[in-house]
Tab-separated table of N, CA and C in Angstrom:
chain	number	residue	atom	x	y	z
A	907	MET	N	23.931	-5.059	-1.641
A	907	MET	CA	23.768	-6.195	-1.514
A	907	MET	C	25.055	-7.284	-1.094
A	908	THR	N	24.936	-7.436	0.301
A	908	THR	CA	25.555	-8.538	0.471
A	908	THR	C	25.781	-10.327	-0.179
A	909	THR	N	27.181	-10.454	-0.432
A	909	THR	CA	27.403	-11.597	-0.896
A	909	THR	C	28.222	-12.507	-0.174
A	910	VAL	N	28.340	-13.798	-0.533
A	910	VAL	CA	28.855	-14.852	-0.049
A	910	VAL	C	30.569	-14.166	0.068
A	911	LYS	N	30.934	-13.527	-1.368
A	911	LYS	CA	32.068	-13.050	-1.330
A	911	LYS	C	32.444	-11.747	-0.178
A	912	ASN	N	31.869	-11.156	0.247
A	912	ASN	CA	31.769	-10.381	0.836
A	912	ASN	C	31.822	-10.817	2.738
A	913	ILE	N	31.235	-11.887	2.834
A	913	ILE	CA	31.415	-12.977	4.527
A	913	ILE	C	32.656	-13.219	4.303
A	914	TYR	N	32.766	-13.929	3.213
A	914	TYR	CA	34.485	-14.360	3.410
A	914	TYR	C	35.202	-13.458	3.345
A	915	ASP	N	35.093	-12.102	2.929
A	915	ASP	CA	36.610	-11.537	2.871
A	915	ASP	C	36.394	-10.685	4.702
A	916	TYR	N	35.252	-11.005	4.943
A	916	TYR	CA	35.261	-10.192	6.136
A	916	TYR	C	35.654	-11.178	7.803
A	917	ILE	N	35.684	-12.497	7.557
A	917	ILE	CA	35.741	-13.196	7.876
A	917	ILE	C	37.412	-13.763	7.965
A	918	ASN	N	37.597	-13.746	6.594
A	918	ASN	CA	39.270	-13.629	6.411
A	918	ASN	C	40.090	-12.504	6.942
A	919	SER	N	39.137	-11.151	7.366
A	919	SER	CA	39.927	-9.825	7.416
A	919	SER	C	40.504	-10.098	8.710
A	920	ILE	N	39.460	-11.352	9.994
A	920	ILE	CA	39.529	-10.995	11.018
A	920	ILE	C	40.399	-12.387	11.515
A	921	ALA	N	40.113	-13.175	10.990
A	921	ALA	CA	41.209	-14.871	10.965
A	921	ALA	C	41.722	-15.150	10.342
A	922	PRO	N	42.873	-14.571	8.988
A	922	PRO	CA	42.999	-15.213	8.187
A	922	PRO	C	43.175	-16.765	7.837
A	923	PHE	N	42.742	-17.446	6.292
A	923	PHE	CA	42.771	-18.730	6.510
A	923	PHE	C	43.992	-19.019	6.297
A	924	ASP	N	45.011	-18.320	5.594
A	924	ASP	CA	46.309	-18.789	5.646
A	924	ASP	C	47.177	-18.992	6.902
A	925	THR	N	46.163	-18.590	7.655
A	925	THR	CA	46.501	-18.983	9.440
A	925	THR	C	46.600	-20.598	9.587
A	926	GLN	N	45.554	-20.557	8.932
A	926	GLN	CA	44.993	-22.001	9.770
A	926	GLN	C	45.980	-23.357	9.868
A	927	GLU	N	45.569	-24.409	10.613
A	927	GLU	CA	46.268	-25.293	10.391
A	927	GLU	C	46.377	-26.490	9.301
A	928	GLU	N	47.155	-27.244	9.048
A	928	GLU	CA	46.954	-28.192	8.019
A	928	GLU	C	45.559	-28.963	8.195
A	929	TRP	N	45.467	-29.654	8.446
A	929	TRP	CA	44.361	-30.542	9.361
A	929	TRP	C	43.399	-29.487	9.698
A	930	ASP	N	43.006	-28.202	9.348
A	930	ASP	CA	41.516	-27.361	9.567
A	930	ASP	C	40.902	-27.292	8.040
A	931	ASN	N	40.288	-27.299	7.852
A	931	ASN	CA	39.148	-27.523	6.778
A	931	ASN	C	38.521	-25.920	7.481
A	932	SER	N	38.827	-25.247	7.008
A	932	SER	CA	37.979	-23.882	6.741
A	932	SER	C	38.279	-23.046	5.533
A	933	GLY	N	37.251	-22.548	5.728
A	933	GLY	CA	36.833	-21.363	4.591
A	933	GLY	C	35.629	-21.976	3.383
A	934	HIS	N	35.955	-21.032	2.270
A	934	HIS	CA	34.595	-21.071	1.810
A	934	HIS	C	34.716	-22.786	0.833
A	935	LEU	N	33.956	-23.823	1.262
A	935	LEU	CA	34.261	-24.879	0.578
A	935	LEU	C	33.118	-25.394	-0.596
A	936	VAL	N	31.856	-24.543	-0.653
A	936	VAL	CA	30.849	-24.899	-1.542
A	936	VAL	C	29.999	-23.695	-1.617
A	937	GLY	N	29.696	-23.838	-2.821
A	937	GLY	CA	28.674	-22.801	-3.213
A	937	GLY	C	29.556	-21.874	-4.534
A	938	ASP	N	28.434	-20.689	-4.051
A	938	ASP	CA	28.898	-19.482	-5.410
A	938	ASP	C	29.837	-18.335	-4.464
A	939	PHE	N	30.622	-17.869	-4.848
A	939	PHE	CA	30.732	-16.310	-3.982
A	939	PHE	C	30.569	-15.033	-4.766
A	940	ARG	N	29.610	-15.391	-5.844
A	940	ARG	CA	28.338	-14.265	-6.229
A	940	ARG	C	27.162	-14.754	-5.784
A	941	ALA	N	26.922	-15.483	-4.559
A	941	ALA	CA	25.437	-15.253	-4.269
A	941	ALA	C	25.446	-14.575	-3.104
């Protein structure tokens, strides 16, 4: 079963969140990684 965490990790592998600009509000903001 695909979880939010799987999707987050996949997106992060393509466009790492640690390279975002200071003003950029990217990433997992709400919800549950286990969902």
